[in-house]
């Protein structure tokens, strides 16, 4: 297996605070990597650095060997990294199908004159969009909500929609920021199944999680952050018995 | 040389006025994230109030000053309460639109009542000689008045509890509400202070020119330019930016062209936005 | 879905038919002729309002300079035809392109950063444009303004009415094509959640600039039509007050709807003409109305009706059994 994402000595400071401190790790293609750590450990900041929302102060980020350090988010997305946000970002006021369609924009080339004059390209791509929306609706199990406003569907469905939007552009790597946050235990299972399906479809996944139990059964490797520093890395079982991790988590890991 | 010095003094006087307006705007923006486009119209109302008090009612100019400040502070509180508070938490585009509605209502109301320009007599109708050039005393009053206001504001923000709360909120809005600062009270107070500042600027400046319903338009534009130049929400930036623009303008009028003095500000705005969008003193970007 | 679409279509068709037939009746009386002129101007402002809607309603960027862009459009066609000697029919598209280009130049620095910069810059721009046209009499023609000679085909009042109507329909068709497409969806995504649209590969800067440039293209068209309808342009057309009025038309009619700006512009322009006797005080009511609308009905008239329909639909589907299990 080859390395798809390489995070190399990445540091981010906010004023005097070092949110992420010389973090290194790599993600194997086709695997699921878990990113854990207490609140404020710098997990989301790390995602924002990979996704381009922040620019690292030091270090490089490479996707498939290509240096994408400091690229703006829309270029990173086009390069093949899809992501969700901790706060479940959606286009709240728009219907579910349109939420998904917007996610496919990066794969279409119709420009404004194409759509005004309905050129063959615009029509062809419109069909393509519809087809892809149908696929992702089915994949994420959201078909029943397709014309509901995104903000009005149940919380758990919103979480799946956020993943669906990120999947629309056929990313190679998907960054999920607490995909099961604020969701009950039963619905958590559905989201985990969806993440497994994503991996089966050949997409590499990085997931930030708080719920240790969920992470243990899902991921291939774990990276543990504490105060912006990577304190452990490896297969989940191994990482869990690491004294530094136990200390950071106050033993929660073992239970 | 003396001509140059004289122009710089006029620039400082212009800058004093700009600074007082920009300070109000930047306080409102920094603390409440509101782009208060109607602030220039509050200033215009202040000038008309001075006209009412001192010309129509015959009240002494120096007594009219606190009266105008108080009346405008009250108006500011009302504006916050009736127009902006209901929009808190909605997209910022809504507050722009509300501000436009407000300024349109104020401007057309005033114009509907009194279309023609009015004037207020200068309280100290004398000139002094500075380096061989004569200078109206009122201009010096503006400069000194602005300095007094600046010191008072400084004292208020650093020494009083409310002032410290305002400063805290300007720096970190969410944090401030977490530590139990009453956001509603701070909002009202901010508008009161900013509007009173506009009142001072209006009362000090009004005798130097004519009072018209449109007088606030260019001023608000320049005040916004200053706020952007200085960095949105930055008090230091507003002060420095105010004086800088005033001096640039006075020198521009003297050495380049007086017809297009108002275009300098706009050119400066475009350049600053293109080169350093967060402003000279701005650290955080608005989001 | 199907029924709703047809209903909208029928409604639009009925409106168009009314607009097309109306002059035949209005032609007969002198009062009617006057009203036809008022309607012509109202439709011009409907073009301007529809163009503002694109950037304000769909992309969520508060442009406070549409008065200036309409003014630039009006002056540029008049100057091109009268002083440069360009043929009217060539000057018309050139005017739209020129106005779009000016918009592009203004958008370039002001969209670079998020925040209120765009609103501030456009408001400043409008005040500056107004001041320039007021003072620079060589450009604006001063008090007398800049006249424009129209082609013979447009010399009649009736011809101008249909001319403007045709361009209003074209504008609406184009706006419709845009907003129903993936490009329009991208505009909406920026209004809805800029961070997320960036994360799915949409450059907010690019799309804001695009939406604004297209919007200015049609504002330029509105300006050209204005010059055509009035035969003479003076600096008052560039006033920021017009920017505010157009804003009000869009807001009251309903942002992000096709019909809203048109109904808002035509309805309010007509109403304003009716209550001319009130003078300046008319606009006091306007200002207050704008505040009330934005506080209580931010989606305007048409948007409010749509909201009601969506709400009814949501309620219906909320009662369906599938939802109860999940919710």
Short mmCIF file of C-alpha atoms in Angstrom, two decimals, chain B residues 29 35 37 83 86-87 93-94 96-98 100-105 107-109 111-113 217-218 221 224-225 228 232 259-260 262-263 266 269-270 273-274 277-278 285-286, chain C residues 56 60-62 64 106 109-110 112-117 119-121 123-125 127-128 135-136 240-241 244-245 247-248 251 280-281 283-284 286-288 290-291 294-295 298:
data_model
loop_
_atom_site.label_atom_id
_atom_site.label_comp_id
_atom_site.label_asym_id
_atom_site.label_seq_id
_atom_site.Cartn_x
_atom_site.Cartn_y
_atom_site.Cartn_z
CA UNK B 29 -17.87 47.40 14.62
CA UNK B 35 -21.36 48.38 9.92
CA UNK B 37 -23.81 53.25 7.77
CA UNK B 83 -33.07 48.65 14.60
CA UNK B 86 -33.72 42.66 16.64
CA UNK B 87 -31.21 41.70 13.95
CA UNK B 93 -26.19 41.68 5.13
CA UNK B 94 -29.38 42.29 7.12
CA UNK B 96 -26.36 46.70 6.17
CA UNK B 97 -29.87 46.86 4.81
CA UNK B 98 -31.34 48.05 8.09
CA UNK B 100 -29.58 51.88 4.76
CA UNK B 101 -33.25 52.04 5.76
CA UNK B 102 -32.32 54.10 8.78
CA UNK B 103 -30.20 56.63 6.93
CA UNK B 104 -32.76 56.95 4.18
CA UNK B 105 -35.49 57.65 6.74
CA UNK B 107 -32.09 62.01 5.57
CA UNK B 108 -35.42 62.30 3.81
CA UNK B 109 -37.20 63.30 7.00
CA UNK B 111 -34.88 67.19 3.95
CA UNK B 112 -38.65 67.05 3.98
CA UNK B 113 -38.76 69.42 6.94
CA UNK B 217 -22.76 61.24 3.54
CA UNK B 218 -19.20 62.03 2.58
CA UNK B 221 -17.70 57.39 3.76
CA UNK B 224 -15.38 54.03 7.00
CA UNK B 225 -12.29 54.43 4.89
CA UNK B 228 -10.75 50.04 7.08
CA UNK B 232 -11.79 47.15 11.51
CA UNK B 259 -12.47 69.61 -6.65
CA UNK B 260 -11.60 66.00 -6.11
CA UNK B 262 -13.17 63.46 -1.72
CA UNK B 263 -11.71 61.07 -4.24
CA UNK B 266 -11.60 56.44 -1.97
CA UNK B 269 -9.34 52.74 0.39
CA UNK B 270 -8.87 50.76 -2.81
CA UNK B 273 -7.72 46.90 0.40
CA UNK B 274 -5.57 45.69 -2.43
CA UNK B 277 -6.94 44.13 3.55
CA UNK B 278 -6.77 43.86 7.32
CA UNK B 285 -9.95 39.39 9.95
CA UNK B 286 -13.65 39.80 10.16
CA UNK C 56 -27.65 40.39 -3.15
CA UNK C 60 -25.56 37.31 -0.31
CA UNK C 61 -23.28 40.27 -1.04
CA UNK C 62 -24.71 43.68 -0.23
CA UNK C 64 -24.87 49.43 -2.31
CA UNK C 106 -14.49 47.26 -8.06
CA UNK C 109 -10.05 44.36 -4.33
CA UNK C 110 -13.21 44.26 -2.23
CA UNK C 112 -10.45 39.55 -1.38
CA UNK C 113 -11.35 39.53 2.28
CA UNK C 114 -14.50 38.36 3.96
CA UNK C 115 -16.43 40.82 6.04
CA UNK C 116 -18.18 44.10 5.36
CA UNK C 117 -15.60 45.40 2.88
CA UNK C 119 -20.68 46.84 1.28
CA UNK C 120 -18.35 49.65 2.40
CA UNK C 121 -16.48 49.85 -0.89
CA UNK C 123 -21.27 52.55 -0.87
CA UNK C 124 -18.12 54.66 -1.11
CA UNK C 125 -17.95 54.00 -4.82
CA UNK C 127 -20.88 58.43 -3.35
CA UNK C 128 -17.71 59.04 -5.35
CA UNK C 135 -18.66 68.20 -10.33
CA UNK C 136 -17.14 67.15 -13.61
CA UNK C 240 -26.81 56.54 -4.16
CA UNK C 241 -30.48 57.15 -3.42
CA UNK C 244 -31.23 52.36 -1.92
CA UNK C 245 -34.49 52.39 -3.85
CA UNK C 247 -32.45 47.67 -2.69
CA UNK C 248 -35.93 48.35 -1.34
CA UNK C 251 -36.21 43.43 -0.43
CA UNK C 280 -39.55 63.76 0.31
CA UNK C 281 -41.70 62.29 3.03
CA UNK C 283 -39.00 58.06 1.31
CA UNK C 284 -39.18 58.37 5.08
CA UNK C 286 -39.54 53.76 2.56
CA UNK C 287 -36.70 53.79 5.04
CA UNK C 288 -38.91 52.67 7.90
CA UNK C 290 -37.04 48.69 4.81
CA UNK C 291 -36.18 48.25 8.48
CA UNK C 294 -35.61 43.18 7.19
CA UNK C 295 -36.57 42.61 10.81
CA UNK C 298 -36.50 39.22 5.54
#
